[in-house]
RNA sequence: GCGGGCUUAGCUCAGUUGGUUAGAGCGUCUGGUUGUGGUUCAGAAGGUCGUGGGUUCGAUCCCCAUAGCUCGCCCCA
């Protein structure tokens, strides 16, 4: 059958069984972010083309969804949350609190060719601290990522590095031009994918044997965070790397002091991040039980970006969660909740003459904060129960003329099969207590 | 932008070395008598075999084209 009536390639419908667990995860993350004082920011899905052009490089530009709107204006779909943030900072700079800690959750659109775990419309959940270059800001963002992963029940380790360390490494390798540097970083970034040997070979080809030797030694460094930092500082000695190591020591030391062990936050000199705009701390998140899915949450410090994007010269550090990849990971890990509805009680229909009473019962439950529904159409009770059970609703009420006459309802637990008569007056409390268990 | 794979029932897929009524599992529906499900039993509905052309007495199967989907590379989340 033609599958041409579905959504376009790279776009998806998310039905209740995807959206409900997703909402739960996002709510949990929002709560965590809230405990750090982050406030929400919503920017439009559509921006003026001029706001977005020239910000993502030629490649990004080509991937942007752009068109003329009905009034003939050039517009483009939001491509990420960072450029809109820069616009907001430029526009409201004076009014914003300092530091400005905001999170942004929403869809972004990129006209890439879709692949496994990559879509043309996908949600990003960004959190950034704008206006401070303090290492405490970096520390908070990393701690917050770690907390968020714990809160949603996913084991994760955040691997932290510093861009300046890599700058220093490049310097040691005799690489001074930006292009060479990006190629070096690009190679190092692939170490998880292709292995150290292949990376070293690639670097030897591009930058010569002595550079390859240094990188090989660099990548081989092992041990605890503290040991590794020491060894790196011995191997790469220059101003750049010293800054990076100093900053990493402060951040990781501070985090360790607050109980973030090496199981949750580590120094990893192989983290490179392909993006060119990072200036300091960089980090990625590896899921303990599903490393192959890649980083579900990553970011770093980008002190020059907001200025480049047309805002004021403002330091910033932030993180971005790939919501869809995270949900996919949770599905694969089997930790995604299996829910199709939030309804707690379903009132069945056994007798059409008591619809008013059934409706009133449902309204009473709803007023008490309980999610309740009632069956509309006549059907065999067995069929009703089957359908309700399939939805995953645990309790049903049976209300017919007998029950209405006695001012009671029959409450049945579909999991245990247990069934009791409950006086109408006690119903809401009874149901509430069931769901609190 | 480059390369591979796929497209048969609502879903996941068989299948025909080209030949009369295209199959399975799951799902859906009906029934195993009146207000009690998840197991089970009996039965039913449901397919222009992606679209267009060609070869052939005959095509879902072969050829060409086209579209859609999908997976890699690049880049990224």
Short mmCIF file of C-alpha atoms (C1' of nucleotides) in Angstrom, two decimals:
data_model
loop_
_atom_site.label_atom_id
_atom_site.label_comp_id
_atom_site.label_asym_id
_atom_site.label_seq_id
_atom_site.Cartn_x
_atom_site.Cartn_y
_atom_site.Cartn_z
CA UNK A 1 0.00 0.00 0.00
CA UNK A 2 1.18 3.44 -0.79
CA UNK A 3 2.80 4.95 2.23
CA UNK A 4 2.47 8.33 0.66
CA UNK A 5 -0.25 9.47 3.01
CA UNK A 6 1.94 9.36 6.06
CA UNK A 7 4.10 12.23 7.23
CA UNK A 8 6.95 13.37 5.02
CA UNK A 9 10.27 11.65 5.31
CA UNK A 10 12.09 12.79 8.41
CA UNK A 11 8.87 13.90 10.07
CA UNK A 12 6.89 11.77 12.47
CA UNK A 13 3.59 11.39 14.19
CA UNK A 14 3.98 10.74 17.88
CA UNK A 15 0.97 8.97 19.32
CA UNK A 16 0.00 8.77 22.97
CA UNK A 17 2.28 5.85 23.73
CA UNK A 18 5.24 7.89 22.59
CA UNK A 19 4.08 11.27 23.84
CA UNK A 20 3.04 10.32 27.37
CA UNK A 21 6.40 8.87 28.41
CA UNK A 22 8.10 11.69 26.59
CA UNK A 23 6.10 14.31 28.46
CA UNK A 24 7.00 12.62 31.73
CA UNK A 25 10.69 12.66 30.89
CA UNK A 26 10.59 16.30 29.83
CA UNK A 27 8.64 17.31 32.93
CA UNK A 28 11.21 15.59 35.09
CA UNK A 29 14.07 17.35 33.34
CA UNK A 30 12.26 20.68 33.66
CA UNK A 31 11.89 20.13 37.37
CA UNK A 32 15.60 19.48 37.70
CA UNK A 33 16.42 22.57 35.67
CA UNK A 34 14.05 24.52 37.87
CA UNK A 35 16.03 23.57 40.94
CA UNK A 36 19.00 25.30 39.35
CA UNK A 37 17.00 28.45 38.75
CA UNK A 38 16.60 28.11 35.01
CA UNK A 39 13.62 29.84 33.48
CA UNK A 40 11.87 28.98 30.24
CA UNK A 41 12.26 30.84 27.00
CA UNK A 42 10.09 30.27 23.99
CA UNK A 43 11.06 31.71 20.66
CA UNK A 44 9.09 31.51 17.42
CA UNK A 45 9.28 28.54 15.10
CA UNK A 46 9.64 30.99 12.26
CA UNK A 47 12.30 33.69 12.18
CA UNK A 48 13.19 36.34 9.65
CA UNK A 49 15.57 34.83 7.17
CA UNK A 50 18.08 37.60 7.84
CA UNK A 51 18.21 36.63 11.52
CA UNK A 52 19.36 33.14 10.67
CA UNK A 53 21.47 33.60 7.54
CA UNK A 54 25.20 33.66 7.89
CA UNK A 55 25.09 31.97 11.29
CA UNK A 56 25.50 28.30 10.47
CA UNK A 57 28.04 28.28 7.68
CA UNK A 58 27.35 27.18 4.14
CA UNK A 59 26.37 23.67 5.09
CA UNK A 60 23.92 24.71 7.75
CA UNK A 61 22.53 27.34 5.46
CA UNK A 62 21.75 24.72 2.86
CA UNK A 63 19.90 22.62 5.42
CA UNK A 64 17.71 25.45 6.58
CA UNK A 65 14.02 25.32 5.74
CA UNK A 66 13.34 28.65 4.13
CA UNK A 67 10.58 30.09 2.04
CA UNK A 68 8.54 33.16 1.31
CA UNK A 69 5.53 33.60 3.56
CA UNK A 70 2.12 34.67 2.33
CA UNK A 71 3.19 38.29 2.43
CA UNK A 72 6.27 37.60 0.34
CA UNK A 73 8.68 37.96 3.27
CA UNK A 74 11.76 35.76 3.44
CA UNK A 75 11.47 33.50 6.47
CA UNK A 76 13.17 30.41 7.84
CA UNK A 77 12.29 27.67 10.31
CA UNK A 78 14.16 27.61 13.60
CA UNK A 79 17.37 25.68 13.04
CA UNK A 80 18.55 25.50 16.64
CA UNK A 81 17.90 27.30 19.93
CA UNK A 82 21.21 29.09 20.15
CA UNK A 83 20.79 31.71 17.45
CA UNK A 84 17.35 32.68 18.76
CA UNK A 85 18.97 32.93 22.19
CA UNK A 86 21.60 35.28 20.79
CA UNK A 87 18.83 37.37 19.26
CA UNK A 88 16.99 37.52 22.57
CA UNK A 89 20.14 38.45 24.45
CA UNK A 90 20.88 41.18 21.93
CA UNK A 91 17.32 42.46 22.12
CA UNK A 92 16.56 42.29 25.84
CA UNK A 93 20.09 42.37 27.20
CA UNK A 94 19.49 45.07 29.80
CA UNK A 95 16.26 43.58 31.08
CA UNK A 96 17.51 40.03 31.46
CA UNK A 97 18.80 38.84 34.81
CA UNK A 98 22.53 38.34 34.96
CA UNK A 99 23.51 35.63 34.65
CA UNK A 100 20.61 34.70 32.40
CA UNK A 101 19.82 31.03 32.89
CA UNK A 102 17.25 29.88 30.43
CA UNK A 103 16.03 26.59 29.03
CA UNK A 104 14.38 26.17 25.67
CA UNK A 105 12.44 23.13 24.63
CA UNK A 106 11.10 22.83 21.16
CA UNK A 107 11.27 21.54 17.66
CA UNK A 108 13.99 22.56 15.28
CA UNK A 109 14.03 21.82 11.57
CA UNK A 110 16.87 20.76 9.34
CA UNK A 111 16.54 19.54 5.78
CA UNK A 112 19.06 16.75 6.14
CA UNK A 113 18.61 13.34 4.71
CA UNK A 114 17.03 11.29 7.47
CA UNK A 115 18.74 8.27 8.97
CA UNK A 116 18.50 6.12 12.03
CA UNK A 117 17.84 8.47 14.92
CA UNK A 118 18.05 11.52 12.70
CA UNK A 119 15.04 13.46 11.62
CA UNK A 120 14.18 16.66 9.82
CA UNK A 121 12.00 17.79 12.67
CA UNK A 122 13.30 17.00 16.11
CA UNK A 123 13.15 18.42 19.57
CA UNK A 124 16.08 19.91 21.36
CA UNK A 125 16.09 20.73 25.01
CA UNK A 126 18.71 23.40 25.60
CA UNK A 127 19.84 24.97 28.82
CA UNK A 128 22.34 27.79 28.84
CA UNK A 129 23.89 30.22 31.28
CA UNK A 130 24.59 33.51 29.59
CA UNK A 131 26.75 36.26 31.02
CA UNK A 132 29.24 34.52 33.24
CA UNK A 133 32.66 33.08 32.60
CA UNK A 134 32.90 31.57 36.07
CA UNK A 135 33.83 27.92 36.28
CA UNK A 136 30.90 27.61 38.68
CA UNK A 137 28.58 28.07 35.74
CA UNK A 138 30.27 25.21 33.90
CA UNK A 139 30.08 23.12 37.04
CA UNK A 140 26.38 23.79 37.43
CA UNK A 141 25.55 22.85 33.88
CA UNK A 142 27.45 19.59 34.20
CA UNK A 143 25.91 18.77 37.56
CA UNK A 144 22.51 19.57 36.16
CA UNK A 145 22.97 17.21 33.22
CA UNK A 146 24.03 14.50 35.59
CA UNK A 147 21.08 15.16 37.88
CA UNK A 148 18.68 15.14 34.95
CA UNK A 149 19.92 11.77 33.75
CA UNK A 150 19.61 10.32 37.24
CA UNK A 151 16.15 11.78 37.68
CA UNK A 152 14.83 10.09 34.57
CA UNK A 153 16.42 6.83 35.61
CA UNK A 154 19.16 6.54 33.03
CA UNK A 155 22.71 5.70 33.98
CA UNK A 156 25.05 8.13 32.32
CA UNK A 157 28.59 9.36 32.58
CA UNK A 158 29.46 12.87 31.52
CA UNK A 159 32.82 13.06 29.87
CA UNK A 160 34.38 16.45 30.18
CA UNK A 161 37.24 18.05 28.33
CA UNK A 162 38.41 21.54 27.50
CA UNK A 163 38.83 22.99 24.09
CA UNK A 164 41.94 24.90 25.17
CA UNK A 165 43.62 21.63 25.99
CA UNK A 166 43.13 20.57 22.42
CA UNK A 167 44.36 23.97 21.26
CA UNK A 168 47.47 23.33 23.31
CA UNK A 169 47.81 19.88 21.84
CA UNK A 170 47.57 21.29 18.33
CA UNK A 171 50.23 23.79 19.24
CA UNK A 172 52.51 21.00 20.42
CA UNK A 173 51.85 19.25 17.12
CA UNK A 174 52.88 22.34 15.23
CA UNK A 175 49.41 22.96 13.87
CA UNK A 176 48.61 26.65 13.84
CA UNK A 177 46.01 27.24 11.17
CA UNK A 178 42.32 26.89 11.89
CA UNK A 179 41.71 24.39 9.13
CA UNK A 180 44.43 22.08 10.39
CA UNK A 181 43.08 22.40 13.89
CA UNK A 182 39.55 21.49 12.89
CA UNK A 183 40.86 18.51 10.97
CA UNK A 184 42.84 17.41 14.04
CA UNK A 185 39.80 17.77 16.27
CA UNK A 186 37.65 16.00 13.72
CA UNK A 187 40.00 13.04 13.79
CA UNK A 188 40.26 12.88 17.57
CA UNK A 189 36.49 13.10 17.83
CA UNK A 190 36.22 9.85 15.91
CA UNK A 191 38.23 7.82 18.40
CA UNK A 192 35.11 6.16 19.82
CA UNK A 193 33.96 5.24 16.37
CA UNK A 194 37.07 4.06 14.55
CA UNK A 195 39.56 3.48 17.35
CA UNK A 196 42.79 5.09 18.42
CA UNK A 197 44.95 3.33 15.85
CA UNK A 198 42.92 4.59 12.92
CA UNK A 199 42.84 8.08 14.36
CA UNK A 200 46.59 8.13 14.75
CA UNK A 201 47.02 6.86 11.21
CA UNK A 202 44.72 9.56 9.94
CA UNK A 203 46.69 12.21 11.76
CA UNK A 204 49.98 10.87 10.51
CA UNK A 205 48.72 11.20 6.98
CA UNK A 206 47.42 14.71 7.49
CA UNK A 207 49.91 16.23 9.90
CA UNK A 208 53.01 14.05 9.89
CA UNK A 209 54.58 11.45 12.12
CA UNK A 210 55.64 13.65 15.01
CA UNK A 211 52.14 15.04 15.42
CA UNK A 212 50.78 11.51 15.25
CA UNK A 213 53.18 10.40 17.98
CA UNK A 214 52.08 13.21 20.29
CA UNK A 215 48.40 12.49 19.68
CA UNK A 216 49.01 8.80 20.25
CA UNK A 217 50.61 9.52 23.62
CA UNK A 218 47.84 11.97 24.41
CA UNK A 219 45.07 9.52 23.65
CA UNK A 220 46.82 6.77 25.59
CA UNK A 221 46.71 8.65 28.86
CA UNK A 222 44.76 6.65 31.39
CA UNK A 223 43.84 6.57 35.06
CA UNK A 224 41.65 8.54 37.39
CA UNK A 225 40.62 12.06 36.52
CA UNK A 226 43.30 13.48 38.76
CA UNK A 227 46.04 11.24 37.36
CA UNK A 228 45.02 11.95 33.80
CA UNK A 229 45.02 15.70 34.30
CA UNK A 230 48.51 15.47 35.74
CA UNK A 231 49.82 13.36 32.89
CA UNK A 232 48.26 15.63 30.30
CA UNK A 233 49.84 18.65 31.90
CA UNK A 234 53.20 16.93 31.65
CA UNK A 235 52.72 15.97 28.02
CA UNK A 236 51.29 19.23 26.74
CA UNK A 237 52.96 22.25 28.22
CA UNK A 238 51.89 25.64 27.01
CA UNK A 239 49.67 28.52 27.97
CA UNK A 240 46.59 27.17 26.24
CA UNK A 241 46.67 23.78 27.83
CA UNK A 242 47.53 25.21 31.25
CA UNK A 243 44.38 27.30 31.13
CA UNK A 244 42.35 24.30 30.13
CA UNK A 245 43.80 22.09 32.81
CA UNK A 246 43.33 24.77 35.46
CA UNK A 247 39.71 25.19 34.52
CA UNK A 248 39.07 21.44 34.38
CA UNK A 249 40.68 20.97 37.80
CA UNK A 250 38.44 23.61 39.31
CA UNK A 251 35.29 22.23 37.73
CA UNK A 252 35.92 18.55 38.31
CA UNK A 253 37.31 19.18 41.78
CA UNK A 254 34.25 21.17 42.72
CA UNK A 255 31.94 18.52 41.36
CA UNK A 256 33.81 15.73 43.14
CA UNK A 257 33.59 17.72 46.37
CA UNK A 258 29.80 17.72 45.99
CA UNK A 259 29.67 14.00 45.46
CA UNK A 260 29.80 13.65 41.68
CA UNK A 261 32.02 10.61 41.49
CA UNK A 262 33.89 9.26 38.50
CA UNK A 263 30.89 7.15 37.78
CA UNK A 264 28.96 10.23 36.77
CA UNK A 265 31.52 12.83 35.71
CA UNK A 266 34.99 12.14 34.33
CA UNK A 267 37.76 13.90 32.52
CA UNK A 268 38.16 12.48 29.04
CA UNK A 269 40.79 14.01 26.81
CA UNK A 270 39.33 12.33 23.73
CA UNK A 271 36.13 14.34 23.76
CA UNK A 272 36.48 16.82 20.95
CA UNK A 273 33.04 17.81 19.65
CA UNK A 274 32.96 18.59 15.97
CA UNK A 275 31.56 22.06 16.43
CA UNK A 276 33.96 24.87 15.92
CA UNK A 277 32.46 27.46 18.23
CA UNK A 278 33.41 26.04 21.61
CA UNK A 279 36.04 28.00 23.48
CA UNK A 280 36.44 26.19 26.80
CA UNK A 281 34.77 23.32 28.55
CA UNK A 282 33.21 20.67 26.32
CA UNK A 283 31.28 17.58 27.32
CA UNK A 284 29.33 14.66 26.07
CA UNK A 285 27.16 12.11 27.79
CA UNK A 286 27.57 8.40 27.35
CA UNK A 287 24.82 6.12 28.55
CA UNK A 288 26.27 3.48 30.82
CA UNK A 289 24.10 0.69 29.47
CA UNK A 290 23.87 1.83 25.88
CA UNK A 291 27.07 3.54 24.78
CA UNK A 292 26.44 2.75 21.12
CA UNK A 293 23.60 5.21 20.79
CA UNK A 294 26.04 8.09 21.06
CA UNK A 295 25.77 11.25 23.04
CA UNK A 296 22.24 12.13 24.07
CA UNK A 297 23.26 15.30 25.77
CA UNK A 298 26.25 17.48 25.13
CA UNK A 299 27.50 21.00 25.11
CA UNK A 300 30.19 23.32 26.29
CA UNK A 301 31.36 26.85 26.73
CA UNK A 302 31.09 29.25 23.83
CA UNK A 303 32.25 32.67 24.92
CA UNK A 304 32.42 34.23 21.46
CA UNK A 305 29.36 32.78 19.81
CA UNK A 306 26.71 35.20 20.98
CA UNK A 307 28.74 38.09 19.67
CA UNK A 308 29.30 36.29 16.39
CA UNK A 309 25.60 35.71 16.15
CA UNK A 310 24.86 39.37 16.44
CA UNK A 311 24.50 39.73 20.18
CA UNK A 312 26.71 41.58 22.64
CA UNK A 313 30.11 40.18 23.63
CA UNK A 314 28.85 37.73 26.21
CA UNK A 315 30.31 34.54 27.68
CA UNK A 316 28.02 31.53 27.80
CA UNK A 317 27.96 27.88 28.62
CA UNK A 318 25.22 25.44 27.88
CA UNK A 319 23.96 22.02 27.06
CA UNK A 320 21.55 20.45 24.65
CA UNK A 321 19.60 17.25 25.06
CA UNK A 322 18.64 15.34 21.95
CA UNK A 323 15.15 14.49 23.14
CA UNK A 324 14.30 12.03 20.42
CA UNK A 325 17.55 10.15 20.73
CA UNK A 326 17.10 10.07 24.48
CA UNK A 327 13.63 8.60 24.14
CA UNK A 328 14.91 6.04 21.65
CA UNK A 329 17.66 5.10 24.07
CA UNK A 330 15.19 4.71 26.91
CA UNK A 331 13.00 2.56 24.70
CA UNK A 332 15.93 0.31 23.86
CA UNK A 333 16.96 0.15 27.50
CA UNK A 334 13.43 -0.84 28.45
CA UNK A 335 13.15 2.00 30.95
CA UNK A 336 10.59 3.90 28.94
CA UNK A 337 7.27 3.79 30.67
CA UNK A 338 4.57 1.88 28.92
CA UNK A 339 1.56 4.14 29.14
CA UNK A 340 -1.22 4.80 26.69
CA UNK A 341 -3.46 6.93 28.87
CA UNK A 342 -3.45 8.85 32.12
CA UNK A 343 -6.95 7.71 32.96
CA UNK A 344 -7.10 6.12 36.41
CA UNK A 345 -10.71 4.98 36.50
CA UNK A 346 -13.09 4.04 33.73
CA UNK A 347 -16.84 3.89 34.35
CA UNK A 348 -18.41 1.11 32.34
CA UNK A 349 -21.89 1.13 30.87
CA UNK A 350 -24.25 -1.69 31.74
CA UNK A 351 -27.51 0.19 31.69
CA UNK A 352 -28.39 3.13 29.46
CA UNK A 353 -30.93 4.52 31.89
CA UNK A 354 -28.33 5.67 34.43
CA UNK A 355 -26.15 7.76 32.12
CA UNK A 356 -26.84 10.90 34.13
CA UNK A 357 -25.71 9.23 37.32
CA UNK A 358 -22.60 7.79 35.70
CA UNK A 359 -21.74 11.18 34.29
CA UNK A 360 -22.14 12.76 37.70
CA UNK A 361 -19.86 10.15 39.26
CA UNK A 362 -17.16 10.83 36.68
CA UNK A 363 -17.46 14.57 37.24
CA UNK A 364 -17.10 14.03 40.97
CA UNK A 365 -13.89 12.08 40.44
CA UNK A 366 -12.51 14.71 38.09
CA UNK A 367 -13.25 17.48 40.57
CA UNK A 368 -11.25 15.46 43.08
CA UNK A 369 -8.31 15.48 40.69
CA UNK A 370 -8.73 11.94 39.45
CA UNK A 371 -8.49 11.23 35.74
CA UNK A 372 -11.71 9.43 34.88
CA UNK A 373 -13.67 8.50 31.80
CA UNK A 374 -16.98 6.88 31.06
CA UNK A 375 -18.08 4.54 28.30
CA UNK A 376 -20.45 6.27 25.86
CA UNK A 377 -21.82 3.48 23.74
CA UNK A 378 -23.71 0.31 24.54
CA UNK A 379 -21.50 -2.75 24.41
CA UNK A 380 -21.12 -6.01 26.23
CA UNK A 381 -19.47 -5.50 29.57
CA UNK A 382 -16.82 -8.06 28.66
CA UNK A 383 -15.86 -6.08 25.59
CA UNK A 384 -15.72 -2.88 27.58
CA UNK A 385 -13.44 -4.42 30.15
CA UNK A 386 -11.20 -5.86 27.49
CA UNK A 387 -10.81 -2.49 25.77
CA UNK A 388 -10.22 -0.67 29.05
CA UNK A 389 -7.68 -3.21 30.19
CA UNK A 390 -5.87 -2.87 26.91
CA UNK A 391 -5.54 0.84 27.49
CA UNK A 392 -3.80 0.07 30.73
CA UNK A 393 -6.40 1.55 33.06
CA UNK A 394 -6.24 -0.30 36.34
CA UNK A 395 -9.67 0.32 37.85
CA UNK A 396 -13.20 0.29 36.55
CA UNK A 397 -16.51 1.17 38.08
CA UNK A 398 -19.66 -0.76 37.40
CA UNK A 399 -22.74 1.35 37.84
CA UNK A 400 -26.20 0.07 36.95
CA UNK A 401 -29.70 0.59 38.31
CA UNK A 402 -29.04 -1.68 41.31
CA UNK A 403 -26.01 0.33 42.38
CA UNK A 404 -27.68 3.67 41.75
CA UNK A 405 -30.60 2.48 43.87
CA UNK A 406 -28.26 1.61 46.74
CA UNK A 407 -26.14 4.72 46.26
CA UNK A 408 -23.00 2.67 45.72
CA UNK A 409 -20.68 1.71 42.89
CA UNK A 410 -18.74 -1.45 42.24
CA UNK A 411 -15.02 -0.77 42.09
CA UNK A 412 -13.00 -3.42 40.35
CA UNK A 413 -9.26 -3.76 40.09
CA UNK A 414 -8.47 -5.22 36.71
CA UNK A 415 -5.07 -6.47 37.73
CA UNK A 416 -6.15 -8.48 40.74
CA UNK A 417 -9.76 -9.04 39.73
CA UNK A 418 -10.70 -7.89 43.21
CA UNK A 419 -14.03 -6.11 43.37
CA UNK A 420 -15.69 -4.15 46.17
CA UNK A 421 -18.78 -2.08 46.76
CA UNK A 422 -18.03 1.53 47.62
CA UNK A 423 -20.57 4.08 48.81
CA UNK A 424 -20.73 7.08 46.46
CA UNK A 425 -19.72 9.44 49.22
CA UNK A 426 -16.43 7.64 49.80
CA UNK A 427 -15.57 7.00 46.18
CA UNK A 428 -13.19 9.87 45.49
CA UNK A 429 -11.17 9.25 48.63
CA UNK A 430 -11.09 5.55 47.98
CA UNK A 431 -9.81 5.95 44.43
CA UNK A 432 -7.29 8.57 45.48
CA UNK A 433 -5.89 6.23 48.10
CA UNK A 434 -5.57 3.43 45.55
CA UNK A 435 -3.48 5.56 43.29
CA UNK A 436 -1.22 6.75 46.04
CA UNK A 437 0.04 3.27 46.68
"C1'" G B 1 25.77 15.76 -2.56
"C1'" C B 2 27.31 10.26 -3.09
"C1'" G B 3 26.13 4.97 -2.45
"C1'" G B 4 23.12 0.38 -0.81
"C1'" G B 5 18.33 -1.91 0.46
"C1'" C B 6 13.13 -2.12 0.48
"C1'" U B 7 7.82 -1.25 -1.33
"C1'" U B 8 2.50 -7.95 -1.11
"C1'" A B 9 -3.91 -7.50 4.31
"C1'" G B 10 -4.43 -2.31 9.75
"C1'" C B 11 0.91 -4.12 11.51
"C1'" U B 12 5.35 -7.57 10.79
"C1'" C B 13 6.57 -10.44 6.82
"C1'" A B 14 6.26 -15.23 3.57
"C1'" G B 15 5.49 -16.47 -1.60
"C1'" U B 16 5.15 -17.52 -6.92
"C1'" U B 17 12.22 -20.89 -11.23
"C1'" G B 18 5.93 -16.06 -14.97
"C1'" G B 19 0.18 -19.82 -15.29
"C1'" U B 20 -6.60 -20.59 -13.00
"C1'" U B 21 -9.63 -18.67 -6.23
"C1'" A B 22 -1.99 -14.50 -3.34
"C1'" G B 23 -0.58 -16.85 2.35
"C1'" A B 24 1.01 -16.77 7.83
"C1'" G B 25 1.40 -14.49 12.61
"C1'" C B 26 -0.41 -10.41 15.30
"C1'" G B 27 -4.51 -7.09 15.32
"C1'" U B 28 -9.85 -6.22 14.18
"C1'" C B 29 -14.94 -8.13 14.08
"C1'" U B 30 -18.77 -12.11 15.36
"C1'" G B 31 -20.23 -16.21 18.40
"C1'" G B 32 -19.46 -19.99 22.77
"C1'" U B 33 -27.10 -16.98 25.39
"C1'" U B 34 -29.16 -11.89 29.71
"C1'" G B 35 -23.96 -7.04 34.03
"C1'" U B 36 -17.41 -9.15 34.43
"C1'" G B 37 -11.73 -9.02 30.80
"C1'" G B 38 -6.67 -10.63 30.25
"C1'" U B 39 -5.89 -17.77 28.65
"C1'" U B 40 -8.82 -20.76 25.23
"C1'" C B 41 -12.28 -22.63 21.17
"C1'" A B 42 -15.16 -21.84 16.47
"C1'" G B 43 -15.77 -18.55 12.55
"C1'" A B 44 -15.51 -13.84 9.55
"C1'" A B 45 -14.03 -9.49 7.26
"C1'" G B 46 -9.76 -7.29 5.05
"C1'" G B 47 -5.04 -7.01 -0.60
"C1'" U B 48 -5.80 -2.08 -7.54
"C1'" C B 49 0.91 -7.39 -4.78
"C1'" G B 50 3.82 1.45 -4.61
"C1'" U B 51 2.75 4.00 -9.61
"C1'" G B 52 3.43 4.20 -15.06
"C1'" G B 53 5.16 1.78 -19.24
"C1'" G B 54 7.44 -2.60 -21.76
"C1'" U B 55 8.35 -8.02 -22.89
"C1'" U B 56 4.77 -12.24 -23.04
"C1'" C B 57 -0.80 -16.13 -24.94
"C1'" G B 58 -0.44 -14.68 -19.74
"C1'" A B 59 3.29 -10.53 -14.92
"C1'" U B 60 2.66 -9.65 -8.06
"C1'" C B 61 7.10 -12.34 -10.10
"C1'" C B 62 11.37 -10.42 -15.86
"C1'" C B 63 13.00 -5.30 -18.07
"C1'" C B 64 12.79 0.21 -17.98
"C1'" A B 65 11.20 4.52 -15.69
"C1'" U B 66 9.17 7.06 -11.56
"C1'" A B 67 7.66 7.92 -6.55
"C1'" G B 68 7.85 6.77 -1.56
"C1'" C B 69 10.28 4.58 2.49
"C1'" U B 70 14.76 3.09 4.70
"C1'" C B 71 20.09 2.42 5.86
"C1'" G B 72 25.18 4.05 5.31
"C1'" C B 73 29.06 8.15 3.92
"C1'" C B 74 29.47 13.57 4.87
"C1'" C B 75 27.70 16.50 8.83
"C1'" C B 76 25.19 16.64 13.01
"C1'" A B 77 21.18 15.87 17.95
#
